[in-house]
Short mmCIF file of C-alpha atoms in Angstrom, two decimals:
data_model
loop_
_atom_site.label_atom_id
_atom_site.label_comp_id
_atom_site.label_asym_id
_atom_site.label_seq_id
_atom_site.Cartn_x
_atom_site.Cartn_y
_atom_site.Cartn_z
CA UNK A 1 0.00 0.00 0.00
CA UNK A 2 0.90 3.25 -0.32
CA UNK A 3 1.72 6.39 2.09
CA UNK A 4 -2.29 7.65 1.50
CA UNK A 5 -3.76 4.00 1.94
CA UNK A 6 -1.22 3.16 4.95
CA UNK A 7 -2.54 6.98 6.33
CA UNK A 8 -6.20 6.31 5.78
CA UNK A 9 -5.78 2.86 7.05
CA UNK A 10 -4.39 3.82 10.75
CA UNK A 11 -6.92 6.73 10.64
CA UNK A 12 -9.96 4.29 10.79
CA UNK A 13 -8.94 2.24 13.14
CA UNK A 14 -7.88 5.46 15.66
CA UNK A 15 -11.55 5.61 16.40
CA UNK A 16 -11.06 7.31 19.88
CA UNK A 17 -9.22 10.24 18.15
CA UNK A 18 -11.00 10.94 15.03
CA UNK A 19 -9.62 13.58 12.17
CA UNK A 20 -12.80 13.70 9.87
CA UNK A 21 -11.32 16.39 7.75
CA UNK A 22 -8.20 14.09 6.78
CA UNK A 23 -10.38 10.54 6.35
CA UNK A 24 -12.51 12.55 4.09
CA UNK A 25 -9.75 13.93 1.89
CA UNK A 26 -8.06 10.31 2.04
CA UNK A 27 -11.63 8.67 0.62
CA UNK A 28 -12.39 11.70 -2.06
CA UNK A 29 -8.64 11.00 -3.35
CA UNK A 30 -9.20 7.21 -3.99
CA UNK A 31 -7.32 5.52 -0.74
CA UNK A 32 -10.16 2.95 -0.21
CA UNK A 33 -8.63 0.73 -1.99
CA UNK A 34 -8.99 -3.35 -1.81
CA UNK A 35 -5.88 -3.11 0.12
CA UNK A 36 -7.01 -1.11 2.93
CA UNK A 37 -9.80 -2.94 3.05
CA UNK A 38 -8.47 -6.30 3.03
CA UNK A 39 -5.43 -5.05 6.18
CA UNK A 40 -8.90 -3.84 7.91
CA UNK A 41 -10.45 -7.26 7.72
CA UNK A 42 -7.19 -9.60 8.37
CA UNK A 43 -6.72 -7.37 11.18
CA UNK A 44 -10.33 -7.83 12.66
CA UNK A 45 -10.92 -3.71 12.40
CA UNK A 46 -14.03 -4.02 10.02
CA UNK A 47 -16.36 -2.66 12.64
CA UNK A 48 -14.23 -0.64 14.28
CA UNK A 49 -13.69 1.50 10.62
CA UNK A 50 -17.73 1.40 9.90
CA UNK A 51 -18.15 3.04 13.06
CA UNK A 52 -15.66 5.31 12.87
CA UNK A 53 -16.74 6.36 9.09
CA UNK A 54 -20.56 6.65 10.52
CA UNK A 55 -19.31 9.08 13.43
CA UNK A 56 -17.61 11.31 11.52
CA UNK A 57 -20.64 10.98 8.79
CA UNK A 58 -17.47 9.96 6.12
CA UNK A 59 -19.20 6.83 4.70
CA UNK A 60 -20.32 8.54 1.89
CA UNK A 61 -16.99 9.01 0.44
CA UNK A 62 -16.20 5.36 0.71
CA UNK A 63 -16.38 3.21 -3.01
CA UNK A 64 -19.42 1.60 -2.24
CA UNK A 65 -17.57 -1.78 -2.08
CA UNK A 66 -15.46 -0.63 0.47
CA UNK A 67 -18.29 0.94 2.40
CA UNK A 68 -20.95 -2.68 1.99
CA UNK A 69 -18.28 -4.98 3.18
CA UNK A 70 -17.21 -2.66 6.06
CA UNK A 71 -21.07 -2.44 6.96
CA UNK A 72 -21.72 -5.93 6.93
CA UNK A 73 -19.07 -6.64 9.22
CA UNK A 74 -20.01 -4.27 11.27
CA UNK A 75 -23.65 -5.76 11.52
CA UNK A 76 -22.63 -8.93 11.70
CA UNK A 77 -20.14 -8.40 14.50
CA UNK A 78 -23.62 -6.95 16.31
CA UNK A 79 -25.68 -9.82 15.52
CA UNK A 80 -22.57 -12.27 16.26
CA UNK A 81 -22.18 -10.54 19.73
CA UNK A 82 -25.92 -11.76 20.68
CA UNK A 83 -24.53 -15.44 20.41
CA UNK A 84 -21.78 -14.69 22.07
CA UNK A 85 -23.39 -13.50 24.77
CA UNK A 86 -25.47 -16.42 25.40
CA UNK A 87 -22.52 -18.55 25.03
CA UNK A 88 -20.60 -16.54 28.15
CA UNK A 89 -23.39 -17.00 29.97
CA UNK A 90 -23.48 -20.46 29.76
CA UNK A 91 -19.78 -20.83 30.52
CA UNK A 92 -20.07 -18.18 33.48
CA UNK A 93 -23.07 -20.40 35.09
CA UNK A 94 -21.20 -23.47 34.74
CA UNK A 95 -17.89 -21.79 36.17
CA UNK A 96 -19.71 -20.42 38.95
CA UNK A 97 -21.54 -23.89 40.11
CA UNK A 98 -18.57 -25.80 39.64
CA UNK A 99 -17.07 -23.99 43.07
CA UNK A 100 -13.43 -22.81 41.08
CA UNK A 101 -11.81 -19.68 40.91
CA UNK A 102 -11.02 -18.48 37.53
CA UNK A 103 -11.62 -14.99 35.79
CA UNK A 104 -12.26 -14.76 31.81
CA UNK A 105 -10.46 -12.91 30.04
CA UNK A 106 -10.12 -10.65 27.08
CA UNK A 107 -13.43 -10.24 24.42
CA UNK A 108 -15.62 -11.62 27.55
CA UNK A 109 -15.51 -8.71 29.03
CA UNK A 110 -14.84 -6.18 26.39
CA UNK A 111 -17.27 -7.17 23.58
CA UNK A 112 -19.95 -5.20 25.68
CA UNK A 113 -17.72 -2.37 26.41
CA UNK A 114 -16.69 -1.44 22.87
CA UNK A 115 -19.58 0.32 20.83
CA UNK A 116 -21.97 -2.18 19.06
CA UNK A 117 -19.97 -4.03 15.93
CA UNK A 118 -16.99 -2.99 16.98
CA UNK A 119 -15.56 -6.04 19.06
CA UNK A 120 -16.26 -9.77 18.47
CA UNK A 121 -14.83 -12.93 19.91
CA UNK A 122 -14.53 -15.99 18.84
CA UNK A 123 -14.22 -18.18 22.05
CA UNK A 124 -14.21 -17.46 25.74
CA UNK A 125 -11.02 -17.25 27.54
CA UNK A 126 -10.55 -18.38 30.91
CA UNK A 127 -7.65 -17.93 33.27
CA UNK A 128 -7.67 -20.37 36.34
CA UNK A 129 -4.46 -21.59 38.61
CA UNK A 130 -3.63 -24.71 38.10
CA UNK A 131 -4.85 -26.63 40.98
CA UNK A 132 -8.43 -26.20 39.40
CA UNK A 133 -7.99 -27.38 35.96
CA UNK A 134 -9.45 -30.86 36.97
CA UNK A 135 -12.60 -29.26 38.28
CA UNK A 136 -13.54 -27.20 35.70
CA UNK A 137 -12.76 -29.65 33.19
CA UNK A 138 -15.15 -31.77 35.20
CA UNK A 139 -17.22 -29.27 35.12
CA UNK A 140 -17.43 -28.84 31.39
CA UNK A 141 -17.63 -32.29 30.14
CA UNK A 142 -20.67 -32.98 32.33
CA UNK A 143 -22.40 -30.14 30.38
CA UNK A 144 -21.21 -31.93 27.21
CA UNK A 145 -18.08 -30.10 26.18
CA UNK A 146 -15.12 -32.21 24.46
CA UNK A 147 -11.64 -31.61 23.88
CA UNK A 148 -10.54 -31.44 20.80
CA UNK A 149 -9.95 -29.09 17.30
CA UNK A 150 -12.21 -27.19 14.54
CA UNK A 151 -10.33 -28.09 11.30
CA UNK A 152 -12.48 -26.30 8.73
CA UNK A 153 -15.53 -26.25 10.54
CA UNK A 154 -15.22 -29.74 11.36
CA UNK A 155 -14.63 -30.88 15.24
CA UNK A 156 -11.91 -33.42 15.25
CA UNK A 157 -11.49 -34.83 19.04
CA UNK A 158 -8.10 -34.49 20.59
CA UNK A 159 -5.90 -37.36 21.38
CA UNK A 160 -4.62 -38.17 25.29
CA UNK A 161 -1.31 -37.36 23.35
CA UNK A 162 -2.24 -34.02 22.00
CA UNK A 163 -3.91 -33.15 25.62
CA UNK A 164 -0.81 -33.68 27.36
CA UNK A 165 1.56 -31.79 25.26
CA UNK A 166 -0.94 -29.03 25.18
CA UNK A 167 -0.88 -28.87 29.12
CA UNK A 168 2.71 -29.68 29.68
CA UNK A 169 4.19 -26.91 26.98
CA UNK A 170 1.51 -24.09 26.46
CA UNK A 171 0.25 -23.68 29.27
CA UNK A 172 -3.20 -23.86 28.52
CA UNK A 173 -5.57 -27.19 28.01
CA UNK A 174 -6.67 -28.28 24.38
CA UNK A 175 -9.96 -26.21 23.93
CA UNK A 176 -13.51 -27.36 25.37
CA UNK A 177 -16.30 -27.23 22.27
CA UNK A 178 -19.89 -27.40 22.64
CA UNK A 179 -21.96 -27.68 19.83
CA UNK A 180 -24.53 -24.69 20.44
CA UNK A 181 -25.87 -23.98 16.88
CA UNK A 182 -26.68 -20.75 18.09
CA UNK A 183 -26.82 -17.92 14.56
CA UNK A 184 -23.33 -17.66 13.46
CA UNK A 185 -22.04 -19.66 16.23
CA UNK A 186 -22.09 -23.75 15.64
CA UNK A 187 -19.82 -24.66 18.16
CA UNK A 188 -19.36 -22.84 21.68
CA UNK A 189 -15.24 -22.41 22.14
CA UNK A 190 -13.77 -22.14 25.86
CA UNK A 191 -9.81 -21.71 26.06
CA UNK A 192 -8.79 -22.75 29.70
CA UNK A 193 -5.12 -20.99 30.68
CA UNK A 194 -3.03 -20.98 33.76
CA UNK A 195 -0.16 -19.31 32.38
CA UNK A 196 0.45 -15.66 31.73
CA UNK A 197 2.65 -17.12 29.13
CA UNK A 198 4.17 -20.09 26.97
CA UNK A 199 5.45 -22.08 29.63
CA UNK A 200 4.26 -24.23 31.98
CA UNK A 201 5.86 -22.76 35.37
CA UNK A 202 5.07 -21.50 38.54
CA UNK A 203 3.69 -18.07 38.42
CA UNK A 204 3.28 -15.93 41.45
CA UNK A 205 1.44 -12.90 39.55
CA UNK A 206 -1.63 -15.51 38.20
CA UNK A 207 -3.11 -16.45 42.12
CA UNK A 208 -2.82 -13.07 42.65
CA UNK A 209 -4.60 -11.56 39.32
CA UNK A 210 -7.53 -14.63 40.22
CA UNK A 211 -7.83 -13.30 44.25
CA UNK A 212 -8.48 -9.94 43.61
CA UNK A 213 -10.80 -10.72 40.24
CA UNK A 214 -14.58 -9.10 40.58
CA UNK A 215 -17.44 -9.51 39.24
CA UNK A 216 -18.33 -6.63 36.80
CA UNK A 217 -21.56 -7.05 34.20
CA UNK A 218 -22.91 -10.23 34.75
CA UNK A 219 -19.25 -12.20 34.86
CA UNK A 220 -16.33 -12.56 36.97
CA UNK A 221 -12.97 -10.85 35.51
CA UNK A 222 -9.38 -9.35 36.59
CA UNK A 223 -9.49 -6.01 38.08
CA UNK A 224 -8.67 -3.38 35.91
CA UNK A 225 -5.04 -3.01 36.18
CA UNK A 226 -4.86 -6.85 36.15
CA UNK A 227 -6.92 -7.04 32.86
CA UNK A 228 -4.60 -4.40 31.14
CA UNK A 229 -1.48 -6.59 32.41
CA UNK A 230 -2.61 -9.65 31.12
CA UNK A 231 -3.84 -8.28 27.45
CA UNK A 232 -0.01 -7.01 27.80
CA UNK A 233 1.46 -10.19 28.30
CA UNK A 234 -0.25 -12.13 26.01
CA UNK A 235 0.66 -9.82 23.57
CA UNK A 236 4.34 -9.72 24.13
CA UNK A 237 3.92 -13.60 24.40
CA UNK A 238 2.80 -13.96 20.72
CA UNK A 239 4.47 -10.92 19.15
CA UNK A 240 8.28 -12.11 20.42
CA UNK A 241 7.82 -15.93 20.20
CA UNK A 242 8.74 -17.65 16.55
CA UNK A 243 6.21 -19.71 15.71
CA UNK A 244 3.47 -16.79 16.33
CA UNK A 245 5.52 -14.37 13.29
CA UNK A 246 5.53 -17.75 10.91
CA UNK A 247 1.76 -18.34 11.74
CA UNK A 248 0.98 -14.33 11.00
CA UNK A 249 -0.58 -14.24 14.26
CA UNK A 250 1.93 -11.84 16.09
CA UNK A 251 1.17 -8.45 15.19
CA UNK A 252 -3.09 -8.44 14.88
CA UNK A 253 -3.82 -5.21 15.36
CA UNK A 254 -7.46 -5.72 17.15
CA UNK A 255 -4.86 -6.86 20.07
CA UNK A 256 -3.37 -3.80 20.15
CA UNK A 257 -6.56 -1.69 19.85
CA UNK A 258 -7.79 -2.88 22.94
CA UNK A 259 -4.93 -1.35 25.10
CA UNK A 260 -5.89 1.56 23.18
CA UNK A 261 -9.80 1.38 23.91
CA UNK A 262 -8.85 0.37 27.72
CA UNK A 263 -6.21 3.49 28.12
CA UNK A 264 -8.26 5.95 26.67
CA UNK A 265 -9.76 6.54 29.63
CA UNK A 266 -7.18 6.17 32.17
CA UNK A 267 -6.11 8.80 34.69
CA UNK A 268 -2.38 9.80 36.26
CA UNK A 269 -3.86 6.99 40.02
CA UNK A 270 -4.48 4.40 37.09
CA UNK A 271 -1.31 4.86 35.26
CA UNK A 272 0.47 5.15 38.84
CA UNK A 273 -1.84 1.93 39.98
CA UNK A 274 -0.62 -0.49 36.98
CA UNK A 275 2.73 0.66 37.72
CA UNK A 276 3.11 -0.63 40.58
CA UNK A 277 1.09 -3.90 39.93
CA UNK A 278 3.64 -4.14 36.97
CA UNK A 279 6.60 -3.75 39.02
CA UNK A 280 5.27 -5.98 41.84
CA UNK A 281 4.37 -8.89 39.56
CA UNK A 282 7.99 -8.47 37.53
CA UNK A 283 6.06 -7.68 34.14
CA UNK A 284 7.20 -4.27 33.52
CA UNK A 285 8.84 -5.38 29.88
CA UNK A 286 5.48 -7.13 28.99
CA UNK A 287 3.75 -3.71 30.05
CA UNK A 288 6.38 -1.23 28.07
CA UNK A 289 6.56 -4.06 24.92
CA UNK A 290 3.16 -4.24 24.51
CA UNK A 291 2.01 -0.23 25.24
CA UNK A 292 5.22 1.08 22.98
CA UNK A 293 4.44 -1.18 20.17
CA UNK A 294 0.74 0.12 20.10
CA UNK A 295 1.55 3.78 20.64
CA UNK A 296 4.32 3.40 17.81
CA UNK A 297 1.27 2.01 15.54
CA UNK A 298 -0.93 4.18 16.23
CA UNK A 299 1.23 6.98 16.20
CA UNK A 300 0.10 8.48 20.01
CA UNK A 301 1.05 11.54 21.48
CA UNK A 302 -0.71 11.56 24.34
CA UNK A 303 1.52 12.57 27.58
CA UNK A 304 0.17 10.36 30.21
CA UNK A 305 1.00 7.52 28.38
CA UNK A 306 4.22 8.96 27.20
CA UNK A 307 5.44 9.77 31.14
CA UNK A 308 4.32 6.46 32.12
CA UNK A 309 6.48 4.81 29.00
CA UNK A 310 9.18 6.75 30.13
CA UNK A 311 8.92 5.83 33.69
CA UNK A 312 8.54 2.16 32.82
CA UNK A 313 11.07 1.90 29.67
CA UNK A 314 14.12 -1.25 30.44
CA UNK A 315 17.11 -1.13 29.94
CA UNK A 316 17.50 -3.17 27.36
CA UNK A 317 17.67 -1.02 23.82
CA UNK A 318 16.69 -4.15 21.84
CA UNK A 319 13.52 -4.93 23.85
CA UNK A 320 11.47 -4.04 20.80
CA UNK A 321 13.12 -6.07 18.04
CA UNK A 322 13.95 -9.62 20.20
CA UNK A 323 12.38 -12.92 19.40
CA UNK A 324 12.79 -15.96 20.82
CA UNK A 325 11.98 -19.85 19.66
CA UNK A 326 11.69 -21.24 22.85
CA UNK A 327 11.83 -25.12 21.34
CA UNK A 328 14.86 -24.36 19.81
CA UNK A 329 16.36 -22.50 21.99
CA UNK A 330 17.01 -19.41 19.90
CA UNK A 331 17.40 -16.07 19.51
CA UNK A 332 16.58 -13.62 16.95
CA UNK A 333 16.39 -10.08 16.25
CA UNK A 334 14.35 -7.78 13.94
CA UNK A 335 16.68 -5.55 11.38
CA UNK A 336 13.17 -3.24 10.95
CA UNK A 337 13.18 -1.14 13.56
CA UNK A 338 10.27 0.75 12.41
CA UNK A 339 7.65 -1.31 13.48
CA UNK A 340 4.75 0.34 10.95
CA UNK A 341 6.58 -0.97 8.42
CA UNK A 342 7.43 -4.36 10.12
CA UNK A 343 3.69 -4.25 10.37
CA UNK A 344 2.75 -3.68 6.86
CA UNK A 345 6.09 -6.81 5.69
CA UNK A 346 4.54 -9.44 3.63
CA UNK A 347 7.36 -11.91 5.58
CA UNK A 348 8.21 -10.74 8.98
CA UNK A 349 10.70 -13.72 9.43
CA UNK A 350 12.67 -12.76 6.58
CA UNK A 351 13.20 -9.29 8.83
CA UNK A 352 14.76 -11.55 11.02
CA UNK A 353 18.52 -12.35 11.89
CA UNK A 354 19.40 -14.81 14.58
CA UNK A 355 21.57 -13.74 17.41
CA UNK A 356 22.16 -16.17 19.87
CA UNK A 357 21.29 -19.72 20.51
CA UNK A 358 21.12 -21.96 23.46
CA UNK A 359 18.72 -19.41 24.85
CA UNK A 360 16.93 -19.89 28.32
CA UNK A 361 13.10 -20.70 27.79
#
């Protein structure tokens, strides 16, 4: 894409901070193109660029391709979000009689909070310590969940094998489906995870993100600096980690615009509050990765988050560019600095050099 369609591109999806003006003059002079439109998509923003286009009353100037697609995504996400809901509700009422403590996690809670269309999910998320993983997997196979895969729309059931290796190097289980058949939603996804990360250790900061979880609109999450943290970790777990960049899965924007969303309304005692949760918990370079990255892409100015960066920012002056395949036991770096553009590569592992090997998981 070009400097116009890359411009019009992060324009729709800064929704919070809207330039009308400029998004007009970017549609009148052609920057709609199939490529825009087909980042917006990949990167799950569909809804998030209708709205934006029907706030700032810009969806006229749109080809009318460009503009259908974008609606129907929008309205779909709506309609979509209706399953969904029933589906967490379901999961919630069986997580709450089975006795365990657990919080969900990620589009659980924030498909309501985001404006109508704007946020979907495509499976619930729950984070739980270790010790109940039994229970609640109890709990979900008597309600007539099953282990196992989608493979083109198809549930294949996972081996002892495959459940295993899943627990023992992801930490997280293979996922629990239920076949619902609710509209746009044939099979009901939950994701169990008791890891803030890839491996499979002890973690200190997860009993303490479950303890102090609430329940907030009809389900039981993290608090709110606890939420942020997490989104920020599981960001900086997929963006830095090998096998994420050859899957295409490391940089999806959506991920990033939900820091965004959740920060946009954050005062000096919040920024000061996940702080020190950060520093207490020892993910301070999950934190700065994952905030940096999306102020970089979204190209924020704003000075709370820019005194907080600074206050946070490691040591390290390769934080930004280092990945790591933690089977192998490598180490790589990015020669992009510039992560818009890493962003918009067609082969982020060919921006890749290794650096070291024998690296500790």
């Amino acid at each position: 894409m070009n400097q116009a369609q890359q411009e019009l591109f992060w324009s729709l999806c800064r929704f919070l901070d809207p330039d009308r003006e400029r998004v007009a003059a970017l549609l009148r002079a052609g920057a709609g193109t199939p490529g825009v439109l087909g980042h917006l998509l990949y990167n799950r923003m569909g809804g998030i660029a209708y709205h934006m286009m029907l706030q700032t009353e810009t969806v006229g100037y749109a080809p009318r391709e460009f503009r259908n697609t974008l609606r129907d995504v929008w309205l779909l996400g709506k309609e979509k979000n209706e399953s969904y809901a029933r589906g967490r509700a379901l999961i919630s009422e069986i997580l709450e009689k089975s006795g365990a403590e657990y919080a969900l996690l990620k589009g659980a809670y924030l498909c309501d909070r985001y404006p109508p269309g704007c946020r979907t999910a495509n499976d619930v998320d729950v984070l739980a310590d270790g010790k109940w993983i039994t229970k609640i997997g109890d709990a979900l196979r008597s309600a007539d969940f099953r282990q196992g895969f989608l493979r083109n729309g198809v549930f294949h059931p996972a081996s002892r094998r495959e459940i295993l290796h899943t627990k023992m190097t992801r930490g997280e289980t293979v996922p629990y489906f239920l076949e619902v058949n609710f509209p746009y939603m044939q099979y009901l996804e939950v994701d169990l995870n008791f890891s803030l990360d890839y491996k499979n250790t002890a973690d200190t900061a997860l009993p303490a993100f479950i303890s102090a979880s609430e329940k907030r609109d009809s389900c039981r999450i993290l608090s709110a600096p606890h939420f942020l943290l997490h989104l920020c970790t599981h960001l900086y777990k997929e963006a830095t980690t090998y096998p994420w960049i050859r899957m295409r899965r490391d940089m999806s924007l959506y991920k990033f615009c939900d820091l965004y969303f959740l920060l946009y309304e954050y005062t000096l005692q919040d920024y000061d509050l996940l702080l020190t949760e950060a520093r207490k918990h020892a993910l301070t370079i999950q934190c700065y990765y994952a905030l940096e990255m999306m102020r970089s892409l979204l190209q924020l100015e704003d000075p709370m988050l820019l005194e907080f960066l600074a206050r946070i920012c490691p040591d390290d002056p390769n934080v930004l560019e280092r990945v790591i395949a933690p089977a192998e036991k490598r180490e790589y770096q990015y020669t992009e600095k510039d992560v818009q553009k890493r962003f918009f590569a067609q082969d982020r592992l060919a921006l890749l050099k290794e650096v070291c090997r024998d690296v500790q998981k």
